[in-house]
XYZ file of C-alpha atoms in Angstrom:
150
model
C -0.426 -0.018 0.088
C 2.920 2.739 0.645
C 4.525 2.267 -2.612
C 1.495 2.801 -3.966
C 0.188 5.406 -2.107
C 3.821 7.011 -3.437
C 3.595 6.014 -7.145
C 0.645 7.897 -6.836
C 2.217 11.033 -5.188
C 4.758 11.224 -7.199
C 2.153 11.189 -10.151
C 0.056 14.059 -8.529
C 3.001 16.439 -8.164
C 4.405 15.551 -11.609
C 0.817 16.856 -13.578
C -0.484 19.227 -10.263
C 0.587 22.129 -8.468
C 0.641 21.451 -4.905
C 1.066 23.912 -2.897
C 0.061 22.330 0.773
C 0.017 18.616 2.582
C -3.246 18.802 2.794
C -3.946 19.840 -0.953
C -1.542 16.671 -1.844
C -4.082 14.635 0.687
C -7.011 15.961 -1.599
C -5.688 14.875 -4.800
C -5.092 11.159 -3.289
C -8.445 10.870 -1.750
C -10.107 12.040 -4.902
C -7.749 9.315 -6.355
C -9.301 6.759 -4.068
C -6.012 6.780 -1.144
C -6.646 7.318 2.362
C -4.417 8.767 4.466
C -3.156 10.912 7.258
C -1.402 14.332 7.278
C 1.335 12.862 9.192
C 1.660 9.600 6.784
C 1.677 12.325 3.939
C 4.812 13.989 5.958
C 6.841 11.450 6.079
C 6.269 10.474 2.101
C 7.088 13.278 1.499
C 10.652 13.274 3.690
C 11.718 9.402 1.882
C 10.331 10.946 -1.428
C 13.146 13.449 -1.386
C 9.843 16.384 -2.238
C 10.857 19.784 -2.338
C 8.640 22.841 -2.391
C 10.364 24.886 -5.889
C 8.672 28.101 -7.409
C 6.891 27.290 -9.854
C 5.757 29.499 -13.650
C 2.678 30.653 -11.246
C 5.021 32.572 -8.710
C 3.826 30.068 -6.647
C 6.116 27.360 -4.767
C 4.647 23.894 -5.879
C 6.043 20.117 -4.585
C 8.456 18.525 -6.305
C 11.235 15.725 -6.810
C 14.355 17.025 -5.307
C 17.375 16.675 -7.717
C 19.482 15.450 -4.974
C 17.551 12.224 -4.681
C 18.294 11.566 -8.470
C 22.192 12.400 -8.067
C 22.046 10.180 -4.242
C 24.960 7.495 -4.792
C 23.114 4.883 -3.219
C 25.414 2.153 -4.764
C 27.729 3.167 -3.292
C 25.923 3.472 -0.194
C 24.965 -0.378 -0.882
C 28.358 -1.876 -1.697
C 29.713 0.096 1.908
C 27.297 -1.356 3.575
C 27.604 -5.028 2.194
C 31.401 -4.519 2.352
C 31.404 -3.376 6.078
C 28.078 -5.949 7.590
C 26.677 -8.674 5.517
C 28.290 -11.985 6.851
C 26.404 -14.408 4.304
C 23.231 -14.531 2.016
C 21.991 -17.276 0.305
C 18.846 -17.605 -1.732
C 15.181 -20.247 -1.227
C 13.147 -20.019 -4.366
C 12.099 -16.166 -4.499
C 14.052 -14.978 -1.307
C 16.961 -13.941 -0.599
C 17.981 -14.393 2.952
C 20.987 -11.573 3.992
C 22.765 -12.115 7.329
C 24.763 -9.237 8.700
C 26.685 -8.312 11.471
C 24.149 -7.039 13.885
C 22.008 -3.912 13.580
C 22.782 -3.824 10.394
C 20.200 -5.991 8.491
C 18.133 -2.527 8.702
C 20.839 -0.417 6.812
C 20.990 -2.852 4.618
C 17.242 -2.813 3.380
C 17.261 0.611 3.965
C 19.723 1.341 0.558
C 18.163 -1.365 -1.365
C 14.983 0.676 -0.691
C 16.315 3.819 -2.216
C 17.974 1.915 -5.088
C 14.945 1.005 -7.856
C 15.270 -2.540 -8.377
C 13.032 -3.882 -10.966
C 12.602 -7.117 -9.365
C 12.689 -6.581 -5.849
C 9.257 -6.992 -4.671
C 10.298 -5.665 -1.266
C 12.798 -6.106 2.122
C 11.474 -7.066 6.000
C 14.987 -6.576 8.079
C 15.440 -7.819 11.544
C 18.269 -7.130 14.032
C 20.918 -9.604 11.890
C 18.661 -11.108 9.068
C 17.335 -8.776 5.868
C 14.897 -10.812 3.554
C 15.227 -9.625 0.507
C 11.958 -10.857 -1.510
C 12.516 -11.153 -5.682
C 9.651 -11.425 -8.401
C 10.830 -14.635 -9.460
C 13.402 -17.541 -8.805
C 16.008 -16.208 -11.592
C 15.824 -12.815 -10.143
C 16.285 -13.946 -6.859
C 19.734 -15.854 -8.565
C 20.728 -13.320 -10.447
C 20.530 -10.291 -7.305
C 22.535 -13.527 -5.476
C 25.298 -13.253 -8.170
C 25.704 -9.782 -8.425
C 26.049 -9.938 -4.165
C 28.646 -12.311 -4.741
C 30.538 -9.893 -7.013
C 29.918 -6.963 -4.605
C 31.881 -8.576 -1.890
C 34.867 -9.882 -3.730
């Protein structure tokens, strides 16, 4: 639900001059989404939305250019090299074992990347589960992890 809502928020800010969180909430409601102001505020932060001056002289929400230049791959590589102790694949699920406390950092880095074949992540203290779309995608991702760690 979060991913679907956030995708809709991105569509809204691309097509509508949204000036306030209240206006964004209303646009979401019109599209069948129910959310609170606190949820929208978190979404804005996670999506790296900023207010920019529109051609009309008003401010509107837009996707920050900084998000596009963020070095997620470099961050992920560092997290993996420093924190992943082992990994394995079971059908379409990849299991990462990390140093204590680093599983959520690994998942956060992965969630920040646009990995087509990854459905989602789940982190404990030292174990992360990555759900991939297919068994093949999971095996391929494990191969990429192996390259990254060597």
